[in-house]
Amino acid sequence: MKNQYDLLNGSSVEFEEYEEIELTASEKKRMKKRLKRDIKPARKKARPLIAAAVLLLAVTPVMMQNETV
């Protein structure tokens, strides 16, 4: 299979075929926000918390069964 970028090098785009659309300020802001969200996804903060909760639940019964010395 050929490299995707090598295939794109041979293509050309005619910009005259497309009409130019003026966007309002709110539409521009909404598009910019959507692109930022797609490019840089939000951090997943819940994963470490879930892992800590599972670890705590696994260790608690063992700690309660052990006798203190």
Tab-separated table of N, CA and C in Angstrom:
chain	number	residue	atom	x	y	z
A	1	MET	N	0.835	-1.179	0.000
A	1	MET	CA	0.000	0.000	0.000
A	1	MET	C	0.880	1.243	0.000
A	2	LYS	N	0.490	2.207	-0.812
A	2	LYS	CA	1.266	3.432	-0.920
A	2	LYS	C	1.021	4.338	0.279
A	3	ASN	N	1.967	5.186	0.524
A	3	ASN	CA	1.851	6.167	1.588
A	3	ASN	C	0.734	7.159	1.240
A	4	GLN	N	-0.099	7.510	2.207
A	4	GLN	CA	-1.230	8.412	1.970
A	4	GLN	C	-0.760	9.782	1.498
A	5	TYR	N	0.338	10.243	2.008
A	5	TYR	CA	0.827	11.565	1.658
A	5	TYR	C	1.387	11.593	0.245
A	6	ASP	N	1.971	10.483	-0.198
A	6	ASP	CA	2.444	10.418	-1.576
A	6	ASP	C	1.266	10.479	-2.541
A	7	LEU	N	0.161	9.863	-2.187
A	7	LEU	CA	-1.027	9.914	-3.034
A	7	LEU	C	-1.598	11.325	-3.110
A	8	LEU	N	-1.521	12.074	-2.010
A	8	LEU	CA	-2.045	13.439	-1.996
A	8	LEU	C	-1.169	14.414	-2.781
A	9	ASN	N	0.105	14.098	-2.962
A	9	ASN	CA	0.987	15.001	-3.694
A	9	ASN	C	0.547	15.174	-5.144
A	10	GLY	N	-0.052	14.169	-5.728
A	10	GLY	CA	-0.462	14.242	-7.119
A	10	GLY	C	-1.811	14.910	-7.327
A	11	SER	N	-2.530	15.188	-6.294
A	11	SER	CA	-3.873	15.763	-6.441
A	11	SER	C	-3.809	17.286	-6.502
A	12	SER	N	-4.824	17.865	-7.118
A	12	SER	CA	-4.912	19.324	-7.182
A	12	SER	C	-6.344	19.736	-6.837
A	13	VAL	N	-6.481	20.935	-6.300
A	13	VAL	CA	-7.783	21.427	-5.872
A	13	VAL	C	-8.075	22.727	-6.607
A	14	GLU	N	-9.274	22.826	-7.157
A	14	GLU	CA	-9.712	24.041	-7.829
A	14	GLU	C	-10.550	24.851	-6.854
A	15	PHE	N	-9.997	25.926	-6.316
A	15	PHE	CA	-10.712	26.730	-5.337
A	15	PHE	C	-11.825	27.563	-5.962
A	16	GLU	N	-11.762	27.782	-7.269
A	16	GLU	CA	-12.788	28.571	-7.941
A	16	GLU	C	-14.130	27.839	-7.956
A	17	GLU	N	-14.119	26.521	-7.806
A	17	GLU	CA	-15.355	25.728	-7.835
A	17	GLU	C	-16.200	25.941	-6.583
A	18	TYR	N	-15.592	26.403	-5.520
A	18	TYR	CA	-16.289	26.545	-4.250
A	18	TYR	C	-16.646	28.008	-4.008
A	19	GLU	N	-17.842	28.217	-3.466
A	19	GLU	CA	-18.246	29.581	-3.159
A	19	GLU	C	-17.735	29.968	-1.775
A	20	GLU	N	-17.477	31.247	-1.600
A	20	GLU	CA	-16.963	31.729	-0.329
A	20	GLU	C	-18.139	32.125	0.563
A	21	ILE	N	-18.152	31.599	1.782
A	21	ILE	CA	-19.246	31.842	2.707
A	21	ILE	C	-18.715	32.683	3.866
A	22	GLU	N	-19.394	33.782	4.142
A	22	GLU	CA	-19.015	34.626	5.275
A	22	GLU	C	-19.682	34.099	6.541
A	23	LEU	N	-18.904	33.933	7.587
A	23	LEU	CA	-19.422	33.430	8.857
A	23	LEU	C	-19.573	34.576	9.847
A	24	THR	N	-20.558	34.452	10.700
A	24	THR	CA	-20.721	35.444	11.765
A	24	THR	C	-19.689	35.165	12.855
A	25	ALA	N	-19.558	36.098	13.758
A	25	ALA	CA	-18.576	35.952	14.833
A	25	ALA	C	-18.907	34.759	15.724
A	26	SER	N	-20.196	34.540	15.984
A	26	SER	CA	-20.573	33.413	16.840
A	26	SER	C	-20.294	32.077	16.151
A	27	GLU	N	-20.517	32.011	14.840
A	27	GLU	CA	-20.228	30.772	14.107
A	27	GLU	C	-18.734	30.495	14.087
A	28	LYS	N	-17.932	31.548	13.904
A	28	LYS	CA	-16.478	31.372	13.925
A	28	LYS	C	-16.007	30.866	15.282
A	29	LYS	N	-16.572	31.457	16.340
A	29	LYS	CA	-16.193	31.058	17.692
A	29	LYS	C	-16.570	29.613	17.963
A	30	ARG	N	-17.764	29.220	17.513
A	30	ARG	CA	-18.239	27.850	17.720
A	30	ARG	C	-17.365	26.849	16.955
A	31	MET	N	-16.999	27.189	15.698
A	31	MET	CA	-16.137	26.306	14.914
A	31	MET	C	-14.756	26.169	15.545
A	32	LYS	N	-14.217	27.296	16.024
A	32	LYS	CA	-12.894	27.280	16.647
A	32	LYS	C	-12.899	26.418	17.904
A	33	LYS	N	-13.962	26.543	18.691
A	33	LYS	CA	-14.077	25.755	19.919
A	33	LYS	C	-14.167	24.267	19.597
A	34	ARG	N	-14.942	23.918	18.574
A	34	ARG	CA	-15.096	22.522	18.189
A	34	ARG	C	-13.776	21.944	17.677
A	35	LEU	N	-13.039	22.722	16.884
A	35	LEU	CA	-11.754	22.245	16.371
A	35	LEU	C	-10.747	22.057	17.499
A	36	LYS	N	-10.718	22.988	18.448
A	36	LYS	CA	-9.799	22.839	19.579
A	36	LYS	C	-10.112	21.584	20.371
A	37	ARG	N	-11.410	21.324	20.573
A	37	ARG	CA	-11.814	20.151	21.343
A	37	ARG	C	-11.426	18.868	20.599
A	38	ASP	N	-11.547	18.863	19.268
A	38	ASP	CA	-11.196	17.672	18.501
A	38	ASP	C	-9.692	17.454	18.454
A	39	ILE	N	-8.946	18.534	18.363
A	39	ILE	CA	-7.489	18.407	18.269
A	39	ILE	C	-6.890	18.009	19.604
A	40	LYS	N	-7.323	18.669	20.671
A	40	LYS	CA	-6.779	18.393	21.995
A	40	LYS	C	-7.912	17.907	22.889
A	41	PRO	N	-8.120	16.612	22.959
A	41	PRO	CA	-9.223	16.115	23.780
A	41	PRO	C	-8.997	16.394	25.261
A	42	ALA	N	-10.071	16.483	25.986
A	42	ALA	CA	-10.005	16.766	27.423
A	42	ALA	C	-9.312	15.612	28.150
A	43	ARG	N	-8.621	15.964	29.210
A	43	ARG	CA	-7.952	14.934	30.006
A	43	ARG	C	-8.987	14.072	30.707
A	44	LYS	N	-8.638	12.838	30.867
A	44	LYS	CA	-9.534	11.922	31.553
A	44	LYS	C	-9.112	11.859	33.004
A	45	LYS	N	-9.798	12.642	33.840
A	45	LYS	CA	-9.449	12.719	35.250
A	45	LYS	C	-10.073	11.598	36.054
A	46	ALA	N	-11.065	10.938	35.513
A	46	ALA	CA	-11.785	9.923	36.270
A	46	ALA	C	-10.984	8.620	36.383
A	47	ARG	N	-10.129	8.332	35.445
A	47	ARG	CA	-9.397	7.063	35.463
A	47	ARG	C	-8.544	6.876	36.707
A	48	PRO	N	-7.720	7.837	37.100
A	48	PRO	CA	-6.931	7.631	38.324
A	48	PRO	C	-7.809	7.471	39.564
A	49	LEU	N	-8.922	8.196	39.608
A	49	LEU	CA	-9.818	8.076	40.756
A	49	LEU	C	-10.459	6.698	40.815
A	50	ILE	N	-10.839	6.178	39.685
A	50	ILE	CA	-11.439	4.837	39.636
A	50	ILE	C	-10.406	3.796	40.057
A	51	ALA	N	-9.179	3.941	39.569
A	51	ALA	CA	-8.121	2.995	39.929
A	51	ALA	C	-7.841	3.039	41.430
A	52	ALA	N	-7.823	4.218	42.010
A	52	ALA	CA	-7.585	4.340	43.450
A	52	ALA	C	-8.731	3.724	44.248
A	53	ALA	N	-9.959	3.910	43.804
A	53	ALA	CA	-11.113	3.345	44.510
A	53	ALA	C	-11.089	1.820	44.452
A	54	VAL	N	-10.748	1.262	43.311
A	54	VAL	CA	-10.681	-0.199	43.175
A	54	VAL	C	-9.570	-0.758	44.061
A	55	LEU	N	-8.443	-0.093	44.085
A	55	LEU	CA	-7.337	-0.535	44.927
A	55	LEU	C	-7.720	-0.473	46.406
A	56	LEU	N	-8.385	0.569	46.814
A	56	LEU	CA	-8.812	0.711	48.199
A	56	LEU	C	-9.813	-0.379	48.570
A	57	LEU	N	-10.745	-0.672	47.680
A	57	LEU	CA	-11.716	-1.731	47.949
A	57	LEU	C	-11.061	-3.105	48.015
A	58	ALA	N	-10.005	-3.314	47.254
A	58	ALA	CA	-9.315	-4.604	47.267
A	58	ALA	C	-8.466	-4.765	48.532
A	59	VAL	N	-7.896	-3.696	49.038
A	59	VAL	CA	-6.985	-3.776	50.174
A	59	VAL	C	-7.738	-3.754	51.514
A	60	THR	N	-8.884	-3.116	51.575
A	60	THR	CA	-9.619	-2.973	52.835
A	60	THR	C	-9.966	-4.298	53.504
A	61	PRO	N	-10.505	-5.301	52.819
A	61	PRO	CA	-10.814	-6.565	53.501
A	61	PRO	C	-9.558	-7.269	54.044
A	62	VAL	N	-8.469	-7.165	53.332
A	62	VAL	CA	-7.229	-7.788	53.795
A	62	VAL	C	-6.740	-7.099	55.066
A	63	MET	N	-6.831	-5.789	55.115
A	63	MET	CA	-6.392	-5.048	56.301
A	63	MET	C	-7.280	-5.328	57.505
A	64	MET	N	-8.557	-5.543	57.277
A	64	MET	CA	-9.478	-5.772	58.391
A	64	MET	C	-9.332	-7.193	58.965
A	65	GLN	N	-8.868	-8.139	58.180
A	65	GLN	CA	-8.708	-9.513	58.641
A	65	GLN	C	-7.425	-9.723	59.417
A	66	ASN	N	-6.416	-8.924	59.143
A	66	ASN	CA	-5.129	-9.056	59.828
A	66	ASN	C	-5.253	-8.587	61.279
A	67	GLU	N	-4.595	-9.315	62.171
A	67	GLU	CA	-4.579	-8.915	63.583
A	67	GLU	C	-3.445	-7.912	63.787
A	68	THR	N	-3.681	-6.983	64.663
A	68	THR	CA	-2.626	-6.014	64.964
A	68	THR	C	-1.596	-6.669	65.866
A	69	VAL	N	-0.362	-6.290	65.714
A	69	VAL	CA	0.725	-6.881	66.490
A	69	VAL	C	1.163	-5.936	67.570
